[in-house]
mmCIF file of C-alpha atoms in Angstrom:
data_model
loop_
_atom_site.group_PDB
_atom_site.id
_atom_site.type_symbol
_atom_site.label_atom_id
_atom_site.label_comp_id
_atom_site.label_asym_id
_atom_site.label_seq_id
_atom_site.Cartn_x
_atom_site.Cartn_y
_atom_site.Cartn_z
ATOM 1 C CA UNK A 1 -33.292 0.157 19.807
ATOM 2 C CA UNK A 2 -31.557 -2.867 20.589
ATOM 3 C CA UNK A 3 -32.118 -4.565 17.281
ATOM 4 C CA UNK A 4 -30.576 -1.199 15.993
ATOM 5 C CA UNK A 5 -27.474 -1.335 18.079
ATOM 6 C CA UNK A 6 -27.037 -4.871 17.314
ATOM 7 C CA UNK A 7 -27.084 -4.623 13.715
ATOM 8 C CA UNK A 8 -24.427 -1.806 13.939
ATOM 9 C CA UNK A 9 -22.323 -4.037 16.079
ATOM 10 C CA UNK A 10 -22.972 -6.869 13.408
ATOM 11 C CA UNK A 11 -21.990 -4.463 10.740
ATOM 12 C CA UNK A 12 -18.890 -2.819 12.612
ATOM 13 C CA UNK A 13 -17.254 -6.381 13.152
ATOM 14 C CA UNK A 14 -17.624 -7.560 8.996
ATOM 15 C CA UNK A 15 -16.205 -3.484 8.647
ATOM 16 C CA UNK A 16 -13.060 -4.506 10.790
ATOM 17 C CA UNK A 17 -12.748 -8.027 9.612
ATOM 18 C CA UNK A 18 -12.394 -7.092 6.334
ATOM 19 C CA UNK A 19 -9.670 -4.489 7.255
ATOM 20 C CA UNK A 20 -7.266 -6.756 7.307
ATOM 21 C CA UNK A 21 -7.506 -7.772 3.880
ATOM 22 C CA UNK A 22 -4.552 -6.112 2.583
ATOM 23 C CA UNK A 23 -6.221 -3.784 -0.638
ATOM 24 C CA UNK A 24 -3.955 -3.489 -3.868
ATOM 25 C CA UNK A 25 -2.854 0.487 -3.015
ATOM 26 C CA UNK A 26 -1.391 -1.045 0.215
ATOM 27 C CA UNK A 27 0.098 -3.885 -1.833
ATOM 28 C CA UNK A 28 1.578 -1.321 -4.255
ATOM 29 C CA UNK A 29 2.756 0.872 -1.515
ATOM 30 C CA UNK A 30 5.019 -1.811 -0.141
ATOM 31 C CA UNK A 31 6.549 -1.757 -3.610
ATOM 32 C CA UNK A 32 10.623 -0.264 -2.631
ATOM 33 C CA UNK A 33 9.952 -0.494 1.188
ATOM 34 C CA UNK A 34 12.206 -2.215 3.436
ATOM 35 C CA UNK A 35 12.165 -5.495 4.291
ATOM 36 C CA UNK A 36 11.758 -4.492 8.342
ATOM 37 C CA UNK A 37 8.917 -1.775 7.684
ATOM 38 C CA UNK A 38 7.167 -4.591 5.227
ATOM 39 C CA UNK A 39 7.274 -6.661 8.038
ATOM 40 C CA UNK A 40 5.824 -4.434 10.696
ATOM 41 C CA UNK A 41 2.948 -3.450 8.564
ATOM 42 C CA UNK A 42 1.723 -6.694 7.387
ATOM 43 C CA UNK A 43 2.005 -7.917 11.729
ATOM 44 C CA UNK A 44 -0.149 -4.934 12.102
ATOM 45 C CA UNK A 45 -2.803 -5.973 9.703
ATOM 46 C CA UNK A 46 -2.875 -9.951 10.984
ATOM 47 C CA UNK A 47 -0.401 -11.249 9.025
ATOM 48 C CA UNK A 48 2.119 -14.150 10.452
ATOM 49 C CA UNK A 49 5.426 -14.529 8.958
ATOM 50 C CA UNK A 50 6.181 -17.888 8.043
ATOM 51 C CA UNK A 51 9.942 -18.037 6.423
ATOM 52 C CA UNK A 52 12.927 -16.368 4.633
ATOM 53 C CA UNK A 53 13.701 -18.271 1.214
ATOM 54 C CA UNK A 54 17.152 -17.825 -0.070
ATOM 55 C CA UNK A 55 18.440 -18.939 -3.440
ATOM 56 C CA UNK A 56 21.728 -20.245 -3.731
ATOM 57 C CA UNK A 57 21.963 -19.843 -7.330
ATOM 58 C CA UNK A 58 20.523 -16.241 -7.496
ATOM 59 C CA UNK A 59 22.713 -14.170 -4.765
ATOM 60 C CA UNK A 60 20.682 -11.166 -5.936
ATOM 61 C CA UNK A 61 16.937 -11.980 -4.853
ATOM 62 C CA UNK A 62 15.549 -13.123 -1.633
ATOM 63 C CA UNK A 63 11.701 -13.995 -0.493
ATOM 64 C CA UNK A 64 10.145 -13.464 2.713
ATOM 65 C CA UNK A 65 6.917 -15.362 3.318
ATOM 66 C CA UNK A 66 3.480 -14.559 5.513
ATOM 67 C CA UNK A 67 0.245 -15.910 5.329
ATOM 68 C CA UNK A 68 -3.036 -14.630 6.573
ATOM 69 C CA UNK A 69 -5.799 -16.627 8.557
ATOM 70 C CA UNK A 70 -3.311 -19.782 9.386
ATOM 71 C CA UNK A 71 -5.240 -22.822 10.171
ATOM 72 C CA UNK A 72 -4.832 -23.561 13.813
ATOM 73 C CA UNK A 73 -4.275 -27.199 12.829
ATOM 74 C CA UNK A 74 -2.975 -27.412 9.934
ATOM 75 C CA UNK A 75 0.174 -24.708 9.323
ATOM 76 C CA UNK A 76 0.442 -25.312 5.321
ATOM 77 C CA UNK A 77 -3.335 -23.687 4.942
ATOM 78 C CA UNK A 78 -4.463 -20.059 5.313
ATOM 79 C CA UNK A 79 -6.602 -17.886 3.942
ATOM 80 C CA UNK A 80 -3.862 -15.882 1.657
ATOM 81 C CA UNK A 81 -0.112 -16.372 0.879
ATOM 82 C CA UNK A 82 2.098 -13.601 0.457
ATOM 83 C CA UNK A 83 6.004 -13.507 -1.018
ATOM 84 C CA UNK A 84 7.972 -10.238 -0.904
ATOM 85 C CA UNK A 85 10.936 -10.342 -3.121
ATOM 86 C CA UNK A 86 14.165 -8.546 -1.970
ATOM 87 C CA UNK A 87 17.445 -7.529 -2.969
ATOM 88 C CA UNK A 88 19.961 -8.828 -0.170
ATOM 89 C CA UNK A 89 22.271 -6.007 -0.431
ATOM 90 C CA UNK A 90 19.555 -3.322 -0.294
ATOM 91 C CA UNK A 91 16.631 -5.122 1.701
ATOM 92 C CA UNK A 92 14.245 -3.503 -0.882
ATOM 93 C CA UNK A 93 10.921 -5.057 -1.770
ATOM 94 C CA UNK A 94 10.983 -5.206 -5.474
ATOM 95 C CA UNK A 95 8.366 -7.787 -6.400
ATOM 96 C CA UNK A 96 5.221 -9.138 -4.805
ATOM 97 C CA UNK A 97 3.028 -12.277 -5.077
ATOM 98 C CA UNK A 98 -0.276 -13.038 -3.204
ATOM 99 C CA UNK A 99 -2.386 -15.984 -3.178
ATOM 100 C CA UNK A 100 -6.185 -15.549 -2.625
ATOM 101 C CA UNK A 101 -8.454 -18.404 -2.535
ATOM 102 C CA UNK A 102 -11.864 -16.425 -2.939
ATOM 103 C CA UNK A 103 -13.619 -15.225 -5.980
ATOM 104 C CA UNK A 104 -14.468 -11.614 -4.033
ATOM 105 C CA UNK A 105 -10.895 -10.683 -3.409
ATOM 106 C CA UNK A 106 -9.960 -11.871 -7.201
ATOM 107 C CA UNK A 107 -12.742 -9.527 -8.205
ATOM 108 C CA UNK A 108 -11.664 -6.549 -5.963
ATOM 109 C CA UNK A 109 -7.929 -7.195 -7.530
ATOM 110 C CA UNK A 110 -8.991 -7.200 -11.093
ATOM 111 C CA UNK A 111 -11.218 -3.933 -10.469
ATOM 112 C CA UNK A 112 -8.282 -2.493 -8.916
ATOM 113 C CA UNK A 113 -5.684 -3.262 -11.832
ATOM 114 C CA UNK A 114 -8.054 -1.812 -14.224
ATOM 115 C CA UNK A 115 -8.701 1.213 -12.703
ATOM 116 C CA UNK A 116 -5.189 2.212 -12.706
ATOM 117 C CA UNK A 117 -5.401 1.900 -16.477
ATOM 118 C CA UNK A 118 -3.801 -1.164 -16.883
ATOM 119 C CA UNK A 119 -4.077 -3.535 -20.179
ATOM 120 C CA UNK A 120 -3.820 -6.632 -21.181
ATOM 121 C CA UNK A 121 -0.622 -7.477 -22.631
ATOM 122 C CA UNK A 122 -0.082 -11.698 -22.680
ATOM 123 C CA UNK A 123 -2.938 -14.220 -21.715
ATOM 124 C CA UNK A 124 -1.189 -17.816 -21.967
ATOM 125 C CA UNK A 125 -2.381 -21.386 -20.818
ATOM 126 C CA UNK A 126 0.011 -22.757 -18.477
ATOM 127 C CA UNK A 127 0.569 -26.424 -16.440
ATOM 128 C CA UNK A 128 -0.127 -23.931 -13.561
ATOM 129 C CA UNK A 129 -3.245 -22.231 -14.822
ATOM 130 C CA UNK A 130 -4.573 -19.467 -17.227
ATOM 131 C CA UNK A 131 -1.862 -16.827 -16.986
ATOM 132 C CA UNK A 132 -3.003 -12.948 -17.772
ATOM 133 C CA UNK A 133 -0.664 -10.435 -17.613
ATOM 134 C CA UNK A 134 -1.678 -6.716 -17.688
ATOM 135 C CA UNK A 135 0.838 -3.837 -17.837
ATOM 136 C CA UNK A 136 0.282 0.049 -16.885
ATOM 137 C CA UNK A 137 2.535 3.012 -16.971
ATOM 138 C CA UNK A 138 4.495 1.743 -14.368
ATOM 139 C CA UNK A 139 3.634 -1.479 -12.960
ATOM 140 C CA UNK A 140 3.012 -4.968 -14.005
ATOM 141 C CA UNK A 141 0.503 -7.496 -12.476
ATOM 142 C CA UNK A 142 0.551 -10.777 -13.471
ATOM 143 C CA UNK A 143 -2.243 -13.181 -12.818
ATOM 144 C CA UNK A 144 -2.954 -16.853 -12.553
ATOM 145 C CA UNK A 145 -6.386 -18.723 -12.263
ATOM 146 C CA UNK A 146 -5.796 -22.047 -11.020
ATOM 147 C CA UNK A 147 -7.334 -24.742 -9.481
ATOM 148 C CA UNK A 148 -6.314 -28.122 -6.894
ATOM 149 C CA UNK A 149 -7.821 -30.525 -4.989
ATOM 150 C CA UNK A 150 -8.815 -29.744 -1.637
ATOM 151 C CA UNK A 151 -6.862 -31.824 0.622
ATOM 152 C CA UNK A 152 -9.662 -32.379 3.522
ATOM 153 C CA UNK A 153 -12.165 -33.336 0.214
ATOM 154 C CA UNK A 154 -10.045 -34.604 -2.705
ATOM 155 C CA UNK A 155 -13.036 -35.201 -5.151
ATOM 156 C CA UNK A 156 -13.616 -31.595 -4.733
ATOM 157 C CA UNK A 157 -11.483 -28.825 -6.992
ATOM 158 C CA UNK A 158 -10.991 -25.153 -5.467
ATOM 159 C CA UNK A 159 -10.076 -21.978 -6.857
ATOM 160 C CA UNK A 160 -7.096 -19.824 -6.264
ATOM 161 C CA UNK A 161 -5.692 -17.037 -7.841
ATOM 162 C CA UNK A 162 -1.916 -15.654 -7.395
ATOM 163 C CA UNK A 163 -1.534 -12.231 -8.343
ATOM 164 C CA UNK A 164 2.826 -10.740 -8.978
ATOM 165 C CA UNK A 165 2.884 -7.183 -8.515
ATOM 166 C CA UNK A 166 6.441 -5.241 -9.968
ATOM 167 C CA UNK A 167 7.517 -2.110 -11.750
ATOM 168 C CA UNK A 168 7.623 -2.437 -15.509
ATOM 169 C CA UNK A 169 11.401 -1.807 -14.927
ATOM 170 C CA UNK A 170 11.695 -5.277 -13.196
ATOM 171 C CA UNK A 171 9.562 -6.591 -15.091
ATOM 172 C CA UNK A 172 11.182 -6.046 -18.220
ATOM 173 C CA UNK A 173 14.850 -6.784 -16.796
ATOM 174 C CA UNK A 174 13.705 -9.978 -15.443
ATOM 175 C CA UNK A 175 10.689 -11.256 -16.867
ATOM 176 C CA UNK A 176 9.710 -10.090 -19.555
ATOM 177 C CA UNK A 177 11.296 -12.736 -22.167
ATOM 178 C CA UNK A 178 9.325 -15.639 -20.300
ATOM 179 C CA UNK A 179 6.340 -14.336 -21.878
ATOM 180 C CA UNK A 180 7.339 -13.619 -24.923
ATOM 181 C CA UNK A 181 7.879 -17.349 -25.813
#
């Protein structure tokens, strides 16, 4: 019985650990949110916010920054990266971009896209990494495999993939001719 319990307990903690990993529906839900209710969800689920980028040269888009699983000694390292992109005037979330450094969450993304029909539209080589980018009937994802040097080991390489998440309306207003080139 206690071996029993104990396993459940084992099992219950991975279950609620993994929770917090934010899944693609909740990354698409946050897609024309507000800037305040973006923030309160991803606090909920774990997630620290770390700054507000502005862009003097573009009054029309703003980024606000979290990260997930923050080293406790090192503040430039977590376990995911996430920008939401924001008008100013409207506080809207219009674009996303998260960073995961695991080949399971890559995986769970990529199943994800392609369920919701999505196809490959543009796969380019870039100085940042192999850029895919996959369109659907009303949302783009684009994807980048990369890879850099670990900083605590720098003869070893890691993996990291950063996923963009818009509407095909954004997309194509803002985006689109960068990868048509």
């Amino acid at each position: 019985m206690k071996k029993i319990t104990f396993t459940l307990l084992l099992t219950l903690i991975s279950i609620v650990s993994k929770a917090q990993n934010l899944s693609m529906s909740e990354l698409i839900s946050l897609l024309g949110k507000d800037v305040s209710y973006v923030e309160e969800f991803l606090s909920e689920k774990g997630w620290e916010f770390r700054k507000i980028h502005t862009f003097p040269e573009s009054h029309n888009i703003s980024l606000i920054s979290f990260d997930y699983g923050r080293a406790i000694y090192d503040s430039n390292r977590a376990e995911s990266f996430l920008d939401c992109s924001f008008s100013p005037s409207s506080l809207t979330v219009v674009a996303l971009s998260i960073q995961v450094n695991n080949n399971e969450d890559y995986l769970e993304y990529m199943k994800a896209i392609k369920r919701y029909g999505c196809k490959l539209i543009s796969s380019s080589y870039t100085d940042e990494g192999l850029m895919k980018i996959y369109k659907g009937n009303t949302k783009m994802f684009g994807i980048t495999t990369a890879t850099m040097k670990d900083k605590d080991a720098p003869d070893k390489m890691v993996n990291y993939w950063n996923f963009i998440i818009t509407s095909n309306k954004i997309f194509d207003e803002h985006y689109q001719q960068e990868y048509e080139e």
